[in-house]
Amino acid sequence: IAECISKSETLDLDELNQIAIKNDQPLLPIQVYYIDYQLYSPDKVATNHPVFITMKNDSETLLKLKDAFNKLLHNFSVFGSIILLNDKEKYVLHYQSDIIKDVEIAYVSEDDIENIKKDIVKLDFIFNNLLYKFKICVTEEHIYLLLVFNHILFDGKAICNTIKNLYLYMDGKQ
């Protein structure tokens, strides 16, 4: 998207998102660094950003969360972006809409949550796969949104914007 912004005469984010969907994006040097780091240190999780959000369990919140997260996944090109080698043997971000997973809800016990967090934190893939994982877990008392973003695509600011947009969708403001 940064390359699109530099080439674009407009800063309309919807238009830039459409450009990113239609055109493969070259990786930045820092993104290549994180690929190397993850390839040569697969047991490390330094390239991953976990975000765990806990909400009180009620059916209205659960439906709003599921709907808002589905909108988020389908309205931002980054959620359908994968890394692949192009025909010039260069790594690129490629948008592939059919790889985006639908939001599913898992009903679990409070005792299961810590193990689920530990399992989701380690991203064990890079190429031809999504660069994030998510899970919505529901217990008797809470709703947990468990997210893990790979640093190749998401830095701290991008994660903050993602969560902000999620809450805007939940509040019906976007």
GROMACS .gro file of N, CA and C in nm:
model
  522
    1ILE      N    1   0.084  -0.119   0.000
    1ILE     CA    2   0.000   0.000   0.000
    1ILE      C    3   0.087   0.124   0.000
    2ALA      N    4   0.204   0.117   0.068
    2ALA     CA    5   0.294   0.233   0.070
    2ALA      C    6   0.337   0.271  -0.071
    3GLU      N    7   0.364   0.171  -0.154
    3GLU     CA    8   0.403   0.200  -0.292
    3GLU      C    9   0.286   0.262  -0.367
    4CYS      N   10   0.165   0.214  -0.342
    4CYS     CA   11   0.047   0.271  -0.407
    4CYS      C   12   0.031   0.418  -0.368
    5ILE      N   13   0.053   0.448  -0.239
    5ILE     CA   14   0.039   0.587  -0.193
    5ILE      C   15   0.140   0.676  -0.263
    6SER      N   16   0.264   0.628  -0.277
    6SER     CA   17   0.366   0.711  -0.340
    6SER      C   18   0.337   0.735  -0.488
    7LYS      N   19   0.269   0.644  -0.553
    7LYS     CA   20   0.238   0.659  -0.695
    7LYS      C   21   0.102   0.723  -0.720
    8SER      N   22   0.022   0.735  -0.618
    8SER     CA   23  -0.115   0.779  -0.635
    8SER      C   24  -0.127   0.930  -0.617
    9GLU      N   25  -0.216   0.989  -0.694
    9GLU     CA   26  -0.245   1.132  -0.679
    9GLU      C   27  -0.351   1.154  -0.571
   10THR      N   28  -0.414   1.049  -0.527
   10THR     CA   29  -0.518   1.059  -0.425
   10THR      C   30  -0.476   0.976  -0.304
   11LEU      N   31  -0.527   1.012  -0.187
   11LEU     CA   32  -0.499   0.935  -0.067
   11LEU      C   33  -0.626   0.865  -0.018
   12ASP      N   34  -0.722   0.841  -0.108
   12ASP     CA   35  -0.844   0.772  -0.073
   12ASP      C   36  -0.812   0.626  -0.040
   13LEU      N   37  -0.837   0.586   0.086
   13LEU     CA   38  -0.798   0.453   0.129
   13LEU      C   39  -0.875   0.342   0.059
   14ASP      N   40  -1.001   0.365   0.023
   14ASP     CA   41  -1.075   0.262  -0.050
   14ASP      C   42  -1.011   0.237  -0.186
   15GLU      N   43  -0.972   0.345  -0.252
   15GLU     CA   44  -0.907   0.332  -0.383
   15GLU      C   45  -0.772   0.261  -0.369
   16LEU      N   46  -0.695   0.298  -0.267
   16LEU     CA   47  -0.566   0.235  -0.244
   16LEU      C   48  -0.582   0.087  -0.212
   17ASN      N   49  -0.685   0.053  -0.136
   17ASN     CA   50  -0.712  -0.087  -0.105
   17ASN      C   51  -0.742  -0.165  -0.233
   18GLN      N   52  -0.817  -0.107  -0.324
   18GLN     CA   53  -0.847  -0.173  -0.452
   18GLN      C   54  -0.721  -0.192  -0.535
   19ILE      N   55  -0.631  -0.094  -0.532
   19ILE     CA   56  -0.504  -0.108  -0.603
   19ILE      C   57  -0.424  -0.224  -0.545
   20ALA      N   58  -0.419  -0.233  -0.412
   20ALA     CA   59  -0.345  -0.340  -0.346
   20ALA      C   60  -0.404  -0.477  -0.378
   21ILE      N   61  -0.535  -0.483  -0.395
   21ILE     CA   62  -0.601  -0.610  -0.428
   21ILE      C   63  -0.564  -0.654  -0.570
   22LYS      N   64  -0.551  -0.560  -0.660
   22LYS     CA   65  -0.528  -0.593  -0.802
   22LYS      C   66  -0.381  -0.611  -0.838
   23ASN      N   67  -0.289  -0.559  -0.757
   23ASN     CA   68  -0.147  -0.561  -0.792
   23ASN      C   69  -0.064  -0.622  -0.681
   24ASP      N   70   0.027  -0.712  -0.719
   24ASP     CA   71   0.121  -0.766  -0.621
   24ASP      C   72   0.210  -0.654  -0.572
   25GLN      N   73   0.243  -0.660  -0.443
   25GLN     CA   74   0.325  -0.556  -0.381
   25GLN      C   75   0.463  -0.613  -0.346
   26PRO      N   76   0.570  -0.543  -0.384
   26PRO     CA   77   0.704  -0.591  -0.343
   26PRO      C   78   0.720  -0.579  -0.192
   27LEU      N   79   0.799  -0.668  -0.136
   27LEU     CA   80   0.825  -0.662   0.008
   27LEU      C   81   0.929  -0.556   0.039
   28LEU      N   82   0.913  -0.494   0.153
   28LEU     CA   83   1.012  -0.398   0.202
   28LEU      C   84   1.129  -0.475   0.263
   29PRO      N   85   1.247  -0.413   0.272
   29PRO     CA   86   1.361  -0.484   0.333
   29PRO      C   87   1.333  -0.537   0.473
   30ILE      N   88   1.260  -0.463   0.553
   30ILE     CA   89   1.229  -0.509   0.689
   30ILE      C   90   1.140  -0.633   0.685
   31GLN      N   91   1.052  -0.643   0.586
   31GLN     CA   92   0.967  -0.762   0.573
   31GLN      C   93   1.051  -0.884   0.535
   32VAL      N   94   1.149  -0.864   0.447
   32VAL     CA   95   1.239  -0.973   0.409
   32VAL      C   96   1.320  -1.018   0.531
   33TYR      N   97   1.362  -0.921   0.613
   33TYR     CA   98   1.435  -0.953   0.737
   33TYR      C   99   1.350  -1.045   0.825
   34TYR      N  100   1.223  -1.013   0.841
   34TYR     CA  101   1.138  -1.096   0.927
   34TYR      C  102   1.114  -1.235   0.867
   35ILE      N  103   1.113  -1.244   0.737
   35ILE     CA  104   1.103  -1.377   0.674
   35ILE      C  105   1.228  -1.458   0.709
   36ASP      N  106   1.346  -1.397   0.691
   36ASP     CA  107   1.470  -1.466   0.724
   36ASP      C  108   1.473  -1.507   0.871
   37TYR      N  109   1.433  -1.416   0.957
   37TYR     CA  110   1.434  -1.445   1.101
   37TYR      C  111   1.345  -1.564   1.132
   38GLN      N  112   1.226  -1.566   1.073
   38GLN     CA  113   1.134  -1.675   1.102
   38GLN      C  114   1.182  -1.807   1.041
   39LEU      N  115   1.246  -1.801   0.925
   39LEU     CA  116   1.297  -1.923   0.863
   39LEU      C  117   1.412  -1.984   0.942
   40TYR      N  118   1.500  -1.898   0.993
   40TYR     CA  119   1.619  -1.948   1.060
   40TYR      C  120   1.603  -1.961   1.210
   41SER      N  121   1.495  -1.914   1.264
   41SER     CA  122   1.466  -1.927   1.408
   41SER      C  123   1.319  -1.968   1.426
   42PRO      N  124   1.281  -2.082   1.372
   42PRO     CA  125   1.138  -2.119   1.373
   42PRO      C  126   1.078  -2.139   1.511
   43ASP      N  127   1.164  -2.163   1.612
   43ASP     CA  128   1.111  -2.183   1.746
   43ASP      C  129   1.090  -2.052   1.820
   44LYS      N  130   1.127  -1.942   1.760
   44LYS     CA  131   1.110  -1.809   1.821
   44LYS      C  132   0.975  -1.751   1.779
   45VAL      N  133   0.920  -1.666   1.864
   45VAL     CA  134   0.793  -1.602   1.831
   45VAL      C  135   0.807  -1.450   1.824
   46ALA      N  136   0.930  -1.402   1.814
   46ALA     CA  137   0.953  -1.257   1.815
   46ALA      C  138   0.890  -1.185   1.697
   47THR      N  139   0.860  -1.257   1.592
   47THR     CA  140   0.800  -1.193   1.475
   47THR      C  141   0.649  -1.189   1.482
   48ASN      N  142   0.592  -1.233   1.592
   48ASN     CA  143   0.447  -1.239   1.605
   48ASN      C  144   0.397  -1.145   1.713
   49HIS      N  145   0.283  -1.085   1.686
   49HIS     CA  146   0.219  -0.995   1.781
   49HIS      C  147   0.087  -1.057   1.829
   50PRO      N  148   0.082  -1.110   1.950
   50PRO     CA  149  -0.047  -1.160   2.000
   50PRO      C  150  -0.131  -1.048   2.059
   51VAL      N  151  -0.260  -1.055   2.036
   51VAL     CA  152  -0.356  -0.961   2.094
   51VAL      C  153  -0.470  -1.044   2.148
   52PHE      N  154  -0.495  -1.033   2.278
   52PHE     CA  155  -0.603  -1.107   2.341
   52PHE      C  156  -0.701  -1.009   2.402
   53ILE      N  157  -0.825  -1.015   2.357
   53ILE     CA  158  -0.929  -0.924   2.404
   53ILE      C  159  -1.035  -1.007   2.475
   54THR      N  160  -1.071  -0.963   2.596
   54THR     CA  161  -1.174  -1.032   2.674
   54THR      C  162  -1.295  -0.941   2.690
   55MET      N  163  -1.412  -0.997   2.666
   55MET     CA  164  -1.538  -0.924   2.681
   55MET      C  165  -1.634  -1.008   2.764
   56LYS      N  166  -1.729  -0.939   2.824
   56LYS     CA  167  -1.833  -1.010   2.897
   56LYS      C  168  -1.920  -1.087   2.797
   57ASN      N  169  -1.956  -1.209   2.833
   57ASN     CA  170  -2.035  -1.293   2.744
   57ASN      C  171  -2.182  -1.253   2.746
   58ASP      N  172  -2.228  -1.203   2.633
   58ASP     CA  173  -2.372  -1.189   2.609
   58ASP      C  174  -2.392  -1.206   2.459
   59SER      N  175  -2.508  -1.254   2.421
   59SER     CA  176  -2.533  -1.292   2.282
   59SER      C  177  -2.524  -1.173   2.186
   60GLU      N  178  -2.564  -1.054   2.230
   60GLU     CA  179  -2.557  -0.936   2.143
   60GLU      C  180  -2.412  -0.901   2.111
   61THR      N  181  -2.326  -0.902   2.212
   61THR     CA  182  -2.184  -0.873   2.190
   61THR      C  183  -2.121  -0.976   2.098
   62LEU      N  184  -2.154  -1.103   2.118
   62LEU     CA  185  -2.099  -1.209   2.035
   62LEU      C  186  -2.138  -1.191   1.888
   63LEU      N  187  -2.263  -1.162   1.862
   63LEU     CA  188  -2.308  -1.142   1.724
   63LEU      C  189  -2.242  -1.019   1.662
   64LYS      N  190  -2.231  -0.911   1.739
   64LYS     CA  191  -2.165  -0.790   1.689
   64LYS      C  192  -2.018  -0.817   1.657
   65LEU      N  193  -1.950  -0.890   1.746
   65LEU     CA  194  -1.810  -0.921   1.726
   65LEU      C  195  -1.790  -1.006   1.601
   66LYS      N  196  -1.870  -1.109   1.587
   66LYS     CA  197  -1.857  -1.198   1.470
   66LYS      C  198  -1.883  -1.119   1.342
   67ASP      N  199  -1.986  -1.040   1.337
   67ASP     CA  200  -2.019  -0.961   1.219
   67ASP      C  201  -1.909  -0.859   1.190
   68ALA      N  202  -1.862  -0.789   1.293
   68ALA     CA  203  -1.758  -0.687   1.276
   68ALA      C  204  -1.628  -0.750   1.227
   69PHE      N  205  -1.592  -0.865   1.282
   69PHE     CA  206  -1.467  -0.928   1.240
   69PHE      C  207  -1.477  -0.978   1.097
   70ASN      N  208  -1.592  -1.031   1.058
   70ASN     CA  209  -1.611  -1.071   0.918
   70ASN      C  210  -1.595  -0.951   0.825
   71LYS      N  211  -1.653  -0.836   0.861
   71LYS     CA  212  -1.639  -0.715   0.780
   71LYS      C  213  -1.493  -0.675   0.770
   72LEU      N  214  -1.423  -0.679   0.881
   72LEU     CA  215  -1.282  -0.642   0.884
   72LEU      C  216  -1.201  -0.731   0.789
   73LEU      N  217  -1.224  -0.861   0.796
   73LEU     CA  218  -1.150  -0.956   0.713
   73LEU      C  219  -1.172  -0.932   0.564
   74HIS      N  220  -1.294  -0.895   0.528
   74HIS     CA  221  -1.328  -0.883   0.387
   74HIS      C  222  -1.313  -0.742   0.330
   75ASN      N  223  -1.292  -0.643   0.416
   75ASN     CA  224  -1.282  -0.505   0.368
   75ASN      C  225  -1.140  -0.450   0.363
   76PHE      N  226  -1.043  -0.522   0.414
   76PHE     CA  227  -0.905  -0.475   0.413
   76PHE      C  228  -0.818  -0.578   0.342
   77SER      N  229  -0.749  -0.535   0.239
   77SER     CA  230  -0.672  -0.627   0.155
   77SER      C  231  -0.565  -0.704   0.232
   78VAL      N  232  -0.513  -0.647   0.338
   78VAL     CA  233  -0.407  -0.713   0.413
   78VAL      C  234  -0.452  -0.850   0.465
   79PHE      N  235  -0.581  -0.868   0.490
   79PHE     CA  236  -0.629  -0.995   0.545
   79PHE      C  237  -0.640  -1.105   0.441
   80GLY      N  238  -0.622  -1.070   0.315
   80GLY     CA  239  -0.618  -1.172   0.211
   80GLY      C  240  -0.483  -1.179   0.144
   81SER      N  241  -0.384  -1.117   0.206
   81SER     CA  242  -0.250  -1.111   0.146
   81SER      C  243  -0.164  -1.227   0.192
   82ILE      N  244  -0.096  -1.286   0.096
   82ILE     CA  245  -0.002  -1.394   0.123
   82ILE      C  246   0.132  -1.358   0.059
   83ILE      N  247   0.236  -1.424   0.103
   83ILE     CA  248   0.368  -1.404   0.043
   83ILE      C  249   0.394  -1.520  -0.051
   84LEU      N  250   0.436  -1.487  -0.172
   84LEU     CA  251   0.475  -1.591  -0.266
   84LEU      C  252   0.588  -1.541  -0.353
   85LEU      N  253   0.650  -1.634  -0.423
   85LEU     CA  254   0.753  -1.599  -0.520
   85LEU      C  255   0.685  -1.573  -0.654
   86ASN      N  256   0.716  -1.458  -0.713
   86ASN     CA  257   0.656  -1.430  -0.843
   86ASN      C  258   0.742  -1.493  -0.953
   87ASP      N  259   0.705  -1.470  -1.078
   87ASP     CA  260   0.777  -1.532  -1.189
   87ASP      C  261   0.919  -1.478  -1.206
   88LYS      N  262   0.953  -1.369  -1.138
   88LYS     CA  263   1.088  -1.313  -1.140
   88LYS      C  264   1.168  -1.358  -1.017
   89GLU      N  265   1.113  -1.455  -0.943
   89GLU     CA  266   1.173  -1.510  -0.822
   89GLU      C  267   1.197  -1.404  -0.715
   90LYS      N  268   1.102  -1.312  -0.705
   90LYS     CA  269   1.102  -1.211  -0.600
   90LYS      C  270   0.983  -1.237  -0.510
   91TYR      N  271   1.003  -1.217  -0.378
   91TYR     CA  272   0.891  -1.230  -0.286
   91TYR      C  273   0.798  -1.110  -0.303
   92VAL      N  274   0.669  -1.137  -0.307
   92VAL     CA  275   0.569  -1.031  -0.318
   92VAL      C  276   0.451  -1.064  -0.227
   93LEU      N  277   0.378  -0.958  -0.191
   93LEU     CA  278   0.249  -0.976  -0.125
   93LEU      C  279   0.145  -0.988  -0.234
   94HIS      N  280   0.067  -1.092  -0.227
   94HIS     CA  281  -0.033  -1.120  -0.330
   94HIS      C  282  -0.168  -1.135  -0.262
   95TYR      N  283  -0.269  -1.066  -0.314
   95TYR     CA  284  -0.402  -1.075  -0.256
   95TYR      C  285  -0.475  -1.194  -0.316
   96GLN      N  286  -0.534  -1.275  -0.229
   96GLN     CA  287  -0.606  -1.396  -0.271
   96GLN      C  288  -0.730  -1.410  -0.183
   97SER      N  289  -0.843  -1.362  -0.232
   97SER     CA  290  -0.964  -1.355  -0.149
   97SER      C  291  -1.014  -1.492  -0.102
   98ASP      N  292  -0.992  -1.596  -0.180
   98ASP     CA  293  -1.047  -1.727  -0.142
   98ASP      C  294  -0.974  -1.791  -0.024
   99ILE      N  295  -0.866  -1.731   0.022
   99ILE     CA  296  -0.794  -1.787   0.135
   99ILE      C  297  -0.846  -1.734   0.269
  100ILE      N  298  -0.926  -1.628   0.266
  100ILE     CA  299  -0.980  -1.569   0.388
  100ILE      C  300  -1.080  -1.666   0.449
  101LYS      N  301  -1.060  -1.695   0.577
  101LYS     CA  302  -1.147  -1.790   0.647
  101LYS      C  303  -1.266  -1.717   0.708
  102ASP      N  304  -1.379  -1.785   0.713
  102ASP     CA  305  -1.495  -1.730   0.783
  102ASP      C  306  -1.472  -1.737   0.933
  103VAL      N  307  -1.534  -1.645   1.003
  103VAL     CA  308  -1.523  -1.642   1.149
  103VAL      C  309  -1.604  -1.757   1.208
  104GLU      N  310  -1.536  -1.836   1.289
  104GLU     CA  311  -1.603  -1.945   1.360
  104GLU      C  312  -1.592  -1.919   1.510
  105ILE      N  313  -1.687  -1.972   1.580
  105ILE     CA  314  -1.691  -1.954   1.726
  105ILE      C  315  -1.671  -2.090   1.792
  106ALA      N  316  -1.577  -2.094   1.888
  106ALA     CA  317  -1.551  -2.216   1.963
  106ALA      C  318  -1.604  -2.199   2.105
  107TYR      N  319  -1.682  -2.292   2.150
  107TYR     CA  320  -1.734  -2.290   2.286
  107TYR      C  321  -1.644  -2.378   2.371
  108VAL      N  322  -1.580  -2.316   2.470
  108VAL     CA  323  -1.480  -2.385   2.551
  108VAL      C  324  -1.501  -2.351   2.698
  109SER      N  325  -1.420  -2.414   2.784
  109SER     CA  326  -1.425  -2.380   2.927
  109SER      C  327  -1.318  -2.277   2.957
  110GLU      N  328  -1.332  -2.207   3.069
  110GLU     CA  329  -1.231  -2.109   3.111
  110GLU      C  330  -1.094  -2.176   3.127
  111ASP      N  331  -1.094  -2.302   3.169
  111ASP     CA  332  -0.968  -2.375   3.189
  111ASP      C  333  -0.893  -2.396   3.057
  112ASP      N  334  -0.964  -2.399   2.946
  112ASP     CA  335  -0.902  -2.423   2.815
  112ASP      C  336  -0.833  -2.300   2.757
  113ILE      N  337  -0.869  -2.182   2.802
  113ILE     CA  338  -0.825  -2.058   2.738
  113ILE      C  339  -0.673  -2.043   2.737
  114GLU      N  340  -0.605  -2.068   2.847
  114GLU     CA  341  -0.459  -2.051   2.851
  114GLU      C  342  -0.389  -2.142   2.750
  115ASN      N  343  -0.435  -2.266   2.736
  115ASN     CA  344  -0.375  -2.356   2.638
  115ASN      C  345  -0.403  -2.310   2.495
  116ILE      N  346  -0.522  -2.260   2.472
  116ILE     CA  347  -0.556  -2.209   2.339
  116ILE      C  348  -0.468  -2.089   2.305
  117LYS      N  349  -0.444  -2.001   2.402
  117LYS     CA  350  -0.355  -1.886   2.380
  117LYS      C  351  -0.215  -1.933   2.343
  118LYS      N  352  -0.163  -2.031   2.416
  118LYS     CA  353  -0.028  -2.081   2.388
  118LYS      C  354  -0.020  -2.143   2.249
  119ASP      N  355  -0.124  -2.213   2.209
  119ASP     CA  356  -0.124  -2.277   2.077
  119ASP      C  357  -0.133  -2.176   1.963
  120ILE      N  358  -0.209  -2.071   1.981
  120ILE     CA  359  -0.232  -1.977   1.871
  120ILE      C  360  -0.115  -1.881   1.851
  121VAL      N  361  -0.033  -1.859   1.955
  121VAL     CA  362   0.073  -1.758   1.947
  121VAL      C  363   0.179  -1.792   1.843
  122LYS      N  364   0.211  -1.917   1.827
  122LYS     CA  365   0.319  -1.953   1.735
  122LYS      C  366   0.265  -1.968   1.594
  123LEU      N  367   0.307  -1.877   1.508
  123LEU     CA  368   0.274  -1.887   1.366
  123LEU      C  369   0.378  -1.979   1.303
  124ASP      N  370   0.334  -2.086   1.244
  124ASP     CA  371   0.429  -2.183   1.190
  124ASP      C  372   0.423  -2.188   1.037
  125PHE      N  373   0.396  -2.076   0.979
  125PHE     CA  374   0.385  -2.070   0.834
  125PHE      C  375   0.428  -1.933   0.786
  126ILE      N  376   0.470  -1.925   0.663
  126ILE     CA  377   0.501  -1.795   0.604
  126ILE      C  378   0.445  -1.788   0.462
  127PHE      N  379   0.479  -1.885   0.380
  127PHE     CA  380   0.450  -1.875   0.238
  127PHE      C  381   0.315  -1.937   0.202
  128ASN      N  382   0.245  -1.869   0.112
  128ASN     CA  383   0.117  -1.918   0.060
  128ASN      C  384   0.012  -1.940   0.168
  129ASN      N  385   0.024  -1.870   0.278
  129ASN     CA  386  -0.072  -1.878   0.387
  129ASN      C  387  -0.097  -1.740   0.443
  130LEU      N  388  -0.206  -1.728   0.515
  130LEU     CA  389  -0.235  -1.602   0.582
  130LEU      C  390  -0.130  -1.572   0.688
  131LEU      N  391  -0.105  -1.445   0.711
  131LEU     CA  392  -0.002  -1.404   0.806
  131LEU      C  393  -0.063  -1.357   0.937
  132TYR      N  394  -0.172  -1.420   0.972
  132TYR     CA  395  -0.237  -1.395   1.100
  132TYR      C  396  -0.321  -1.518   1.133
  133LYS      N  397  -0.354  -1.529   1.260
  133LYS     CA  398  -0.447  -1.632   1.307
  133LYS      C  399  -0.546  -1.563   1.399
  134PHE      N  400  -0.664  -1.618   1.407
  134PHE     CA  401  -0.761  -1.564   1.501
  134PHE      C  402  -0.853  -1.675   1.547
  135LYS      N  403  -0.911  -1.651   1.662
  135LYS     CA  404  -1.008  -1.746   1.716
  135LYS      C  405  -1.099  -1.669   1.810
  136ILE      N  406  -1.228  -1.693   1.799
  136ILE     CA  407  -1.324  -1.640   1.895
  136ILE      C  408  -1.367  -1.757   1.982
  137CYS      N  409  -1.340  -1.744   2.111
  137CYS     CA  410  -1.376  -1.848   2.207
  137CYS      C  411  -1.480  -1.793   2.304
  138VAL      N  412  -1.577  -1.876   2.334
  138VAL     CA  413  -1.684  -1.836   2.425
  138VAL      C  414  -1.688  -1.934   2.541
  139THR      N  415  -1.686  -1.876   2.661
  139THR     CA  416  -1.703  -1.955   2.783
  139THR      C  417  -1.834  -1.909   2.847
  140GLU      N  418  -1.868  -1.966   2.959
  140GLU     CA  419  -1.991  -1.924   3.027
  140GLU      C  420  -1.988  -1.777   3.064
  141GLU      N  421  -1.870  -1.725   3.099
  141GLU     CA  422  -1.861  -1.587   3.147
  141GLU      C  423  -1.805  -1.487   3.047
  142HIS      N  424  -1.720  -1.532   2.953
  142HIS     CA  425  -1.648  -1.439   2.868
  142HIS      C  426  -1.652  -1.476   2.720
  143ILE      N  427  -1.624  -1.374   2.641
  143ILE     CA  428  -1.594  -1.391   2.499
  143ILE      C  429  -1.449  -1.350   2.483
  144TYR      N  430  -1.369  -1.436   2.421
  144TYR     CA  431  -1.228  -1.406   2.398
  144TYR      C  432  -1.203  -1.395   2.249
  145LEU      N  433  -1.143  -1.284   2.210
  145LEU     CA  434  -1.095  -1.269   2.072
  145LEU      C  435  -0.944  -1.284   2.080
  146LEU      N  436  -0.894  -1.390   2.021
  146LEU     CA  437  -0.751  -1.420   2.023
  146LEU      C  438  -0.696  -1.397   1.883
  147LEU      N  439  -0.602  -1.306   1.873
  147LEU     CA  440  -0.544  -1.268   1.745
  147LEU      C  441  -0.392  -1.279   1.752
  148VAL      N  442  -0.331  -1.323   1.645
  148VAL     CA  443  -0.186  -1.320   1.634
  148VAL      C  444  -0.154  -1.270   1.493
  149PHE      N  445  -0.077  -1.162   1.489
  149PHE     CA  446  -0.038  -1.100   1.363
  149PHE      C  447   0.111  -1.120   1.340
  150ASN      N  448   0.149  -1.159   1.220
  150ASN     CA  449   0.290  -1.171   1.187
  150ASN      C  450   0.344  -1.032   1.159
  151HIS      N  451   0.463  -1.004   1.211
  151HIS     CA  452   0.524  -0.872   1.197
  151HIS      C  453   0.556  -0.840   1.051
  152ILE      N  454   0.560  -0.938   0.966
  152ILE     CA  455   0.583  -0.914   0.823
  152ILE      C  456   0.477  -0.820   0.768
  153LEU      N  457   0.353  -0.831   0.816
  153LEU     CA  458   0.245  -0.747   0.767
  153LEU      C  459   0.199  -0.642   0.867
  154PHE      N  460   0.210  -0.670   0.995
  154PHE     CA  461   0.150  -0.584   1.097
  154PHE      C  462   0.254  -0.533   1.195
  155ASP      N  463   0.265  -0.402   1.206
  155ASP     CA  464   0.344  -0.344   1.315
  155ASP      C  465   0.245  -0.297   1.422
  156GLY      N  466   0.297  -0.238   1.528
  156GLY     CA  467   0.211  -0.195   1.638
  156GLY      C  468   0.102  -0.099   1.595
  157LYS      N  469   0.135  -0.003   1.508
  157LYS     CA  470   0.036   0.094   1.464
  157LYS      C  471  -0.074   0.027   1.380
  158ALA      N  472  -0.035  -0.065   1.293
  158ALA     CA  473  -0.134  -0.135   1.212
  158ALA      C  474  -0.228  -0.217   1.299
  159ILE      N  475  -0.176  -0.277   1.404
  159ILE     CA  476  -0.261  -0.354   1.495
  159ILE      C  477  -0.359  -0.262   1.566
  160CYS      N  478  -0.310  -0.147   1.614
  160CYS     CA  479  -0.399  -0.050   1.680
  160CYS      C  480  -0.510  -0.005   1.586
  161ASN      N  481  -0.475   0.024   1.461
  161ASN     CA  482  -0.577   0.064   1.364
  161ASN      C  483  -0.676  -0.048   1.335
  162THR      N  484  -0.627  -0.170   1.331
  162THR     CA  485  -0.714  -0.285   1.308
  162THR      C  486  -0.816  -0.299   1.422
  163ILE      N  487  -0.768  -0.291   1.545
  163ILE     CA  488  -0.857  -0.304   1.661
  163ILE      C  489  -0.955  -0.186   1.665
  164LYS      N  490  -0.907  -0.067   1.634
  164LYS     CA  491  -0.994   0.051   1.629
  164LYS      C  492  -1.106   0.029   1.527
  165ASN      N  493  -1.071  -0.020   1.408
  165ASN     CA  494  -1.173  -0.046   1.306
  165ASN      C  495  -1.269  -0.156   1.348
  166LEU      N  496  -1.220  -0.255   1.418
  166LEU     CA  497  -1.307  -0.362   1.469
  166LEU      C  498  -1.413  -0.303   1.560
  167TYR      N  499  -1.371  -0.218   1.653
  167TYR     CA  500  -1.468  -0.157   1.745
  167TYR      C  501  -1.562  -0.061   1.673
  168LEU      N  502  -1.514   0.008   1.571
  168LEU     CA  503  -1.602   0.095   1.493
  168LEU      C  504  -1.710   0.012   1.422
  169TYR      N  505  -1.669  -0.103   1.366
  169TYR     CA  506  -1.767  -0.193   1.304
  169TYR      C  507  -1.866  -0.243   1.408
  170MET      N  508  -1.817  -0.280   1.526
  170MET     CA  509  -1.907  -0.331   1.631
  170MET      C  510  -2.008  -0.225   1.674
  171ASP      N  511  -1.964  -0.098   1.676
  171ASP     CA  512  -2.053   0.011   1.715
  171ASP      C  513  -2.138   0.062   1.601
  172GLY      N  514  -2.122   0.003   1.482
  172GLY     CA  515  -2.201   0.045   1.366
  172GLY      C  516  -2.161   0.179   1.310
  173LYS      N  517  -2.039   0.223   1.338
  173LYS     CA  518  -1.993   0.354   1.293
  173LYS      C  519  -1.910   0.346   1.166
  174GLN      N  520  -1.898   0.229   1.109
  174GLN     CA  521  -1.820   0.216   0.985
  174GLN      C  522  -1.885   0.113   0.898
   0.00000   0.00000   0.00000
